[in-house]
PDB file of N, CA and C in Angstrom:
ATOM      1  N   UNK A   1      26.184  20.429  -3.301  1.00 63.00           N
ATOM      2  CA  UNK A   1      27.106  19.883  -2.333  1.00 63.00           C
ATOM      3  C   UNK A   1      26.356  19.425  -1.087  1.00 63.00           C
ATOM      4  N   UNK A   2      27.121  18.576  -0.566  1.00 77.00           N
ATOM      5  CA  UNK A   2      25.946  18.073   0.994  1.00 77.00           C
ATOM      6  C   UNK A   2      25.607  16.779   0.796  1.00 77.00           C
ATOM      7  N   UNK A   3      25.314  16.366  -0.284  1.00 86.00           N
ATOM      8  CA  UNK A   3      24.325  15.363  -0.176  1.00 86.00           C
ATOM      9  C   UNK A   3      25.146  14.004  -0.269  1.00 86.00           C
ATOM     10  N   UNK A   4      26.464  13.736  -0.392  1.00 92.00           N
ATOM     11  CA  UNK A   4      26.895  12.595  -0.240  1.00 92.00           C
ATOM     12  C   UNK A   4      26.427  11.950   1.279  1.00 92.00           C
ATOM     13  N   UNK A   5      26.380  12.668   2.016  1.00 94.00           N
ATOM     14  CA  UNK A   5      26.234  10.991   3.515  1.00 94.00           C
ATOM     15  C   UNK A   5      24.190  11.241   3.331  1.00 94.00           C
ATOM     16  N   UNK A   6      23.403  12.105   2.779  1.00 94.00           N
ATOM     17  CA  UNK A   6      22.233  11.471   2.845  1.00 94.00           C
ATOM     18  C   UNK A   6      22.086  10.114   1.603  1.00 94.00           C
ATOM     19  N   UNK A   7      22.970  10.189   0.362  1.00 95.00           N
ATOM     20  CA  UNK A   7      23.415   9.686  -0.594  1.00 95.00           C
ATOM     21  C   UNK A   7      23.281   8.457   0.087  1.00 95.00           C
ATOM     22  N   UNK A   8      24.718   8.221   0.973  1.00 95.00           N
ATOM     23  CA  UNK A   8      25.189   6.919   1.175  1.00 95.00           C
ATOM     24  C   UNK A   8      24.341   6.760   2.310  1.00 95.00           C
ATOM     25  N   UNK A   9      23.396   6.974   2.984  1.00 96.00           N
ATOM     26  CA  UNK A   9      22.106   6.660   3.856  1.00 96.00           C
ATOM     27  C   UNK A   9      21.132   5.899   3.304  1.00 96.00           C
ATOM     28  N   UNK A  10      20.770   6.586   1.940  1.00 96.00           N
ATOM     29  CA  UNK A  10      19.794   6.189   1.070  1.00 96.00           C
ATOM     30  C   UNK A  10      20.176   4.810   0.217  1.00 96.00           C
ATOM     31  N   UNK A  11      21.302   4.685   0.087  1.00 96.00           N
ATOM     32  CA  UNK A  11      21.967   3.263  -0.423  1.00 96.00           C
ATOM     33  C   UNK A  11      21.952   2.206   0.475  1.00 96.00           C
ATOM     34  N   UNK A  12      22.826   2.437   1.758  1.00 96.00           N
ATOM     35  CA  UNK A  12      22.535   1.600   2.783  1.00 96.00           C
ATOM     36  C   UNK A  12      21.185   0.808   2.857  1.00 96.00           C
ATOM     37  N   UNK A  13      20.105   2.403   2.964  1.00 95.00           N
ATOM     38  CA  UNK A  13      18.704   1.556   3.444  1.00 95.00           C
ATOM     39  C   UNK A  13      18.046   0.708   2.296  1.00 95.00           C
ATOM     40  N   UNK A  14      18.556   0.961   1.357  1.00 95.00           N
ATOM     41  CA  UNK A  14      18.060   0.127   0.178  1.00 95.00           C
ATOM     42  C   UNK A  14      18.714  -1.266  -0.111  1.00 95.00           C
ATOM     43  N   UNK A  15      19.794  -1.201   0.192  1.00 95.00           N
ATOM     44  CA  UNK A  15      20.687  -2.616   0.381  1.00 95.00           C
ATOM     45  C   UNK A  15      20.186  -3.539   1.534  1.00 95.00           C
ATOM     46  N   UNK A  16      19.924  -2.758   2.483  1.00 92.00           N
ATOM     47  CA  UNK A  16      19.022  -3.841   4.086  1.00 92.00           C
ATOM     48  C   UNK A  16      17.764  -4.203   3.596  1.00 92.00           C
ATOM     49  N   UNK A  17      17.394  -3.471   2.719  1.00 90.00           N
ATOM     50  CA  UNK A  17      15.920  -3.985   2.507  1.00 90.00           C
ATOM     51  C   UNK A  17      15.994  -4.530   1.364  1.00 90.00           C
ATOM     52  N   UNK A  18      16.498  -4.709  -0.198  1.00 91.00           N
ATOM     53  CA  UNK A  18      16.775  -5.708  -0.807  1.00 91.00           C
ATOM     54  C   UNK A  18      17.458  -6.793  -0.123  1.00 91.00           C
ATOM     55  N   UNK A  19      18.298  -6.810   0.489  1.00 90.00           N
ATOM     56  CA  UNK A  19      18.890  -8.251   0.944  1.00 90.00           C
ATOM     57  C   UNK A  19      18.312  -8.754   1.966  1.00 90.00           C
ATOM     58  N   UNK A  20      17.897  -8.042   3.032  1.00 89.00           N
ATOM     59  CA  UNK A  20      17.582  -8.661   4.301  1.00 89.00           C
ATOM     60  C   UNK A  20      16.031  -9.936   3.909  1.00 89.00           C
ATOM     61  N   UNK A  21      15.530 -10.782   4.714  1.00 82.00           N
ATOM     62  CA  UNK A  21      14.666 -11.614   4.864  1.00 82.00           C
ATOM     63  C   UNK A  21      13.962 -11.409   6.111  1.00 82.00           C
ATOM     64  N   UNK A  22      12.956 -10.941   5.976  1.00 79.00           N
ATOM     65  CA  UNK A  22      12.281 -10.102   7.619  1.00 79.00           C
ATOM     66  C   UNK A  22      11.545 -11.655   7.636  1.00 79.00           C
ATOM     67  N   UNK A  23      11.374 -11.633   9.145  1.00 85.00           N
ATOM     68  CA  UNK A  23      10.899 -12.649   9.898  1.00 85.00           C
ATOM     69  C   UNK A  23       9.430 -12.543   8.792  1.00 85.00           C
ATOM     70  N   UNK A  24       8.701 -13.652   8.724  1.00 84.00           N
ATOM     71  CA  UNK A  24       6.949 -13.351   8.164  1.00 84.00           C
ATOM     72  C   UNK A  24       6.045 -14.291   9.106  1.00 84.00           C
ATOM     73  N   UNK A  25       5.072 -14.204   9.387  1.00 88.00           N
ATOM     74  CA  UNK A  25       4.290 -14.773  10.045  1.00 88.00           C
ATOM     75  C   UNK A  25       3.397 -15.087   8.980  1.00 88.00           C
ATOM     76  N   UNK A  26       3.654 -16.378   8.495  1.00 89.00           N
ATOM     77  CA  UNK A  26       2.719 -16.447   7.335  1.00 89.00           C
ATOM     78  C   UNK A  26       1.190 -17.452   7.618  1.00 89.00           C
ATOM     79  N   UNK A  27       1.446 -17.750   8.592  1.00 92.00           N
ATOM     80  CA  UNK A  27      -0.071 -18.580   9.108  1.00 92.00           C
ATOM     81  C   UNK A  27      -0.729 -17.378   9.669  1.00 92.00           C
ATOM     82  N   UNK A  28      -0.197 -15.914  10.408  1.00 91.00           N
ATOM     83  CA  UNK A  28      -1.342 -15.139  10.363  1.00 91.00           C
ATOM     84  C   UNK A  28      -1.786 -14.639   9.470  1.00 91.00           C
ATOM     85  N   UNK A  29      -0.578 -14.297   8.171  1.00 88.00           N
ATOM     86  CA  UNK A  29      -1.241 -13.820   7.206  1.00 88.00           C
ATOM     87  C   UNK A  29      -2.469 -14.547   6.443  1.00 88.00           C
ATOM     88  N   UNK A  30      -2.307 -15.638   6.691  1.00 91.00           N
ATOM     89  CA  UNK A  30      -2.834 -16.963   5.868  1.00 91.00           C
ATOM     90  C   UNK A  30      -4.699 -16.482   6.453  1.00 91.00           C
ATOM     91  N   UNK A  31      -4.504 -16.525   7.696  1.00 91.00           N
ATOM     92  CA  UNK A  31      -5.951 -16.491   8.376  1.00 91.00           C
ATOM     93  C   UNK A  31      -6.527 -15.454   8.811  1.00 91.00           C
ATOM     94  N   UNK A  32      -5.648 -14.009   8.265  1.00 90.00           N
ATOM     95  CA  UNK A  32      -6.472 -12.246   7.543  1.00 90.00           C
ATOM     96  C   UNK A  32      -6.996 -12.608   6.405  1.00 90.00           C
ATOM     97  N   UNK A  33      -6.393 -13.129   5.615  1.00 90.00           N
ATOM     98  CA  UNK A  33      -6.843 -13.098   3.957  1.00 90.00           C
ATOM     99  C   UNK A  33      -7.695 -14.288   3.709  1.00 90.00           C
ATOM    100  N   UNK A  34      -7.593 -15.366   4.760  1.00 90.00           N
ATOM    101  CA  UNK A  34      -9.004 -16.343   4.264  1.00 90.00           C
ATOM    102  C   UNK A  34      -9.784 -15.730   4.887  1.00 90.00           C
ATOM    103  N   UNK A  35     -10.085 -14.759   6.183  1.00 83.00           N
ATOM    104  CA  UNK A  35     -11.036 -14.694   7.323  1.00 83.00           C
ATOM    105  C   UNK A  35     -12.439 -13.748   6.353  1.00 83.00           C
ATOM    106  N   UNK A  36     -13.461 -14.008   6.694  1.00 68.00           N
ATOM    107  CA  UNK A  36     -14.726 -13.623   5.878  1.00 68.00           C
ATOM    108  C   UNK A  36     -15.486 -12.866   6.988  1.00 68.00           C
ATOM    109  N   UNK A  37     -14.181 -11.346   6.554  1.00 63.00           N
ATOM    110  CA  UNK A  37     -14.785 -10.263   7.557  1.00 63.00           C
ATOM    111  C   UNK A  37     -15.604  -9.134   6.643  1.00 63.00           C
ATOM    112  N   UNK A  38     -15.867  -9.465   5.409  1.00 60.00           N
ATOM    113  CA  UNK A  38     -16.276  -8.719   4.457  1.00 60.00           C
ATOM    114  C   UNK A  38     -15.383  -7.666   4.276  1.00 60.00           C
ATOM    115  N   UNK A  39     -14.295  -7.429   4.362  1.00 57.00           N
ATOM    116  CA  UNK A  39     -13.424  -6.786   4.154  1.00 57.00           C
ATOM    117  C   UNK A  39     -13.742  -5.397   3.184  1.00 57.00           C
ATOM    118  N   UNK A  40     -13.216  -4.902   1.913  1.00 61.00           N
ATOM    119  CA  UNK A  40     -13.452  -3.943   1.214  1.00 61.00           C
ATOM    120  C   UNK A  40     -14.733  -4.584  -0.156  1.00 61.00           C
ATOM    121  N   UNK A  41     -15.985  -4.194  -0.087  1.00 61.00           N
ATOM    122  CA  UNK A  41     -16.942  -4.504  -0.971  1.00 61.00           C
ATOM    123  C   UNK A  41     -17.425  -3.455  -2.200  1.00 61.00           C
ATOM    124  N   UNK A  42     -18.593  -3.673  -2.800  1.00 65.00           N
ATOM    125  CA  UNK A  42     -18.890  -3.244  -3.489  1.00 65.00           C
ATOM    126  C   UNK A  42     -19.258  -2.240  -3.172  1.00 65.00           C
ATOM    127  N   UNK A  43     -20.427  -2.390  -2.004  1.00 69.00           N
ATOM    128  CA  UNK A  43     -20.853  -1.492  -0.659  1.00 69.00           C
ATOM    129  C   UNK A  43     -20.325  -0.346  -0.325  1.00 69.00           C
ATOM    130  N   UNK A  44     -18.918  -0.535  -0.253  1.00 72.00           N
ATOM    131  CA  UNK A  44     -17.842   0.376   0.391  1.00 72.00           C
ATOM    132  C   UNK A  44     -17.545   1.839  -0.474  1.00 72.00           C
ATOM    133  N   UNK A  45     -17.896   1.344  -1.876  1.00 77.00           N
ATOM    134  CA  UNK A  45     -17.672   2.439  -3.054  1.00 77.00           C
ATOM    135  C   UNK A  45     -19.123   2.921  -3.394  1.00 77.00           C
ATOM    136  N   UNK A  46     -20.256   2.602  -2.949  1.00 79.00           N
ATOM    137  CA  UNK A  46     -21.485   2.777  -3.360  1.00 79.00           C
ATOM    138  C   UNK A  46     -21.463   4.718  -3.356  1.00 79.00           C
ATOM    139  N   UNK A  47     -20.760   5.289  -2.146  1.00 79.00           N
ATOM    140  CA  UNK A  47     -20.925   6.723  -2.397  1.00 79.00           C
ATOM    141  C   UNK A  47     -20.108   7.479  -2.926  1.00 79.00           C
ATOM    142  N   UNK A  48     -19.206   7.167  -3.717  1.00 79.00           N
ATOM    143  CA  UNK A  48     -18.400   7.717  -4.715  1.00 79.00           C
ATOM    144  C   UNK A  48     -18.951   7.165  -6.542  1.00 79.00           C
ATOM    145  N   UNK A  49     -20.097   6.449  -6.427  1.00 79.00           N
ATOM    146  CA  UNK A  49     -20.155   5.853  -8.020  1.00 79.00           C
ATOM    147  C   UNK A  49     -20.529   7.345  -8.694  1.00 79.00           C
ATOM    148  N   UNK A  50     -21.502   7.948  -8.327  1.00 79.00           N
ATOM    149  CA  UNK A  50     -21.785   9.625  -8.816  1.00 79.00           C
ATOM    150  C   UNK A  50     -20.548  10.483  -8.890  1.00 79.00           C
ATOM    151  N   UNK A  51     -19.455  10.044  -8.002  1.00 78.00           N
ATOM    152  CA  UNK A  51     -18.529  11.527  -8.026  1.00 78.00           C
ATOM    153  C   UNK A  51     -18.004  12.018  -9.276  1.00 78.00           C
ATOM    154  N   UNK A  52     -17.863  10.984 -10.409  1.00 74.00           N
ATOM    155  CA  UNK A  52     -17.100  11.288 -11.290  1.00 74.00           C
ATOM    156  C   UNK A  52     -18.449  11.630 -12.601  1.00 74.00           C
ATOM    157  N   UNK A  53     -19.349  11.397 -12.417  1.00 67.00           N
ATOM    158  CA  UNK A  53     -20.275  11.956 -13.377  1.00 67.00           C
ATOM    159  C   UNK A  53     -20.730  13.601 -12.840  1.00 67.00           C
ATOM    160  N   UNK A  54     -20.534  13.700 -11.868  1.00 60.00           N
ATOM    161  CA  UNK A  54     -20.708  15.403 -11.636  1.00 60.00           C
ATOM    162  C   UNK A  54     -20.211  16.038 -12.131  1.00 60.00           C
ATOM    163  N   UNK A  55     -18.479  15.855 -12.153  1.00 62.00           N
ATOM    164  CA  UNK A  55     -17.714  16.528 -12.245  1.00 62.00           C
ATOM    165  C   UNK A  55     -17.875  16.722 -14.443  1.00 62.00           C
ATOM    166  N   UNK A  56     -18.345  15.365 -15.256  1.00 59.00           N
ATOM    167  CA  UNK A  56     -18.277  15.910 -16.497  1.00 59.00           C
ATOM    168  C   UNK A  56     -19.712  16.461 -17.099  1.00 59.00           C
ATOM    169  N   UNK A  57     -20.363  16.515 -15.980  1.00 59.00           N
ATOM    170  CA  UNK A  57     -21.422  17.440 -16.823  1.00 59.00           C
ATOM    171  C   UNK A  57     -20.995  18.854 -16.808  1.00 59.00           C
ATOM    172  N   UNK A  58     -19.793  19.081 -16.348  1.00 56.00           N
ATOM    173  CA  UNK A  58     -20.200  20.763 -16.283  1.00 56.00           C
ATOM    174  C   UNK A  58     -18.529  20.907 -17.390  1.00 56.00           C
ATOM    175  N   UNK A  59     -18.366  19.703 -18.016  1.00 55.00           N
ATOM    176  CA  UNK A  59     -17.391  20.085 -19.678  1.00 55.00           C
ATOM    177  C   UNK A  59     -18.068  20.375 -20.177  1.00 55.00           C
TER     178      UNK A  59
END
């Protein structure tokens, strides 16, 4: 028992956000995702490539 008005909270917020159309700024997005800030690389994972071979030498 209880949970009908978190119920109908949880519907609401799902109805505003399927229907609604949020403003987008799509020329900034446009010029994050062309910009050549080196963003996430190969580099970035270089100290995790070992983590997962540690862990199966000791199966």
């Amino acid at each position: 028992m209880g949970r009908g008005r978190a119920k109908a909270k949880q519907t609401k917020v799902a109805r505003q956000l399927k229907y609604s159309s949020p403003d987008m700024d799509l020329e900034s997005l446009q010029r994050e995702l062309s910009s050549d800030q080196g963003g996430s690389s190969e580099s970035d994972y270089e100290e995790w490539d070992d983590w997962g071979a540690e862990e199966d030498n000791g199966r």
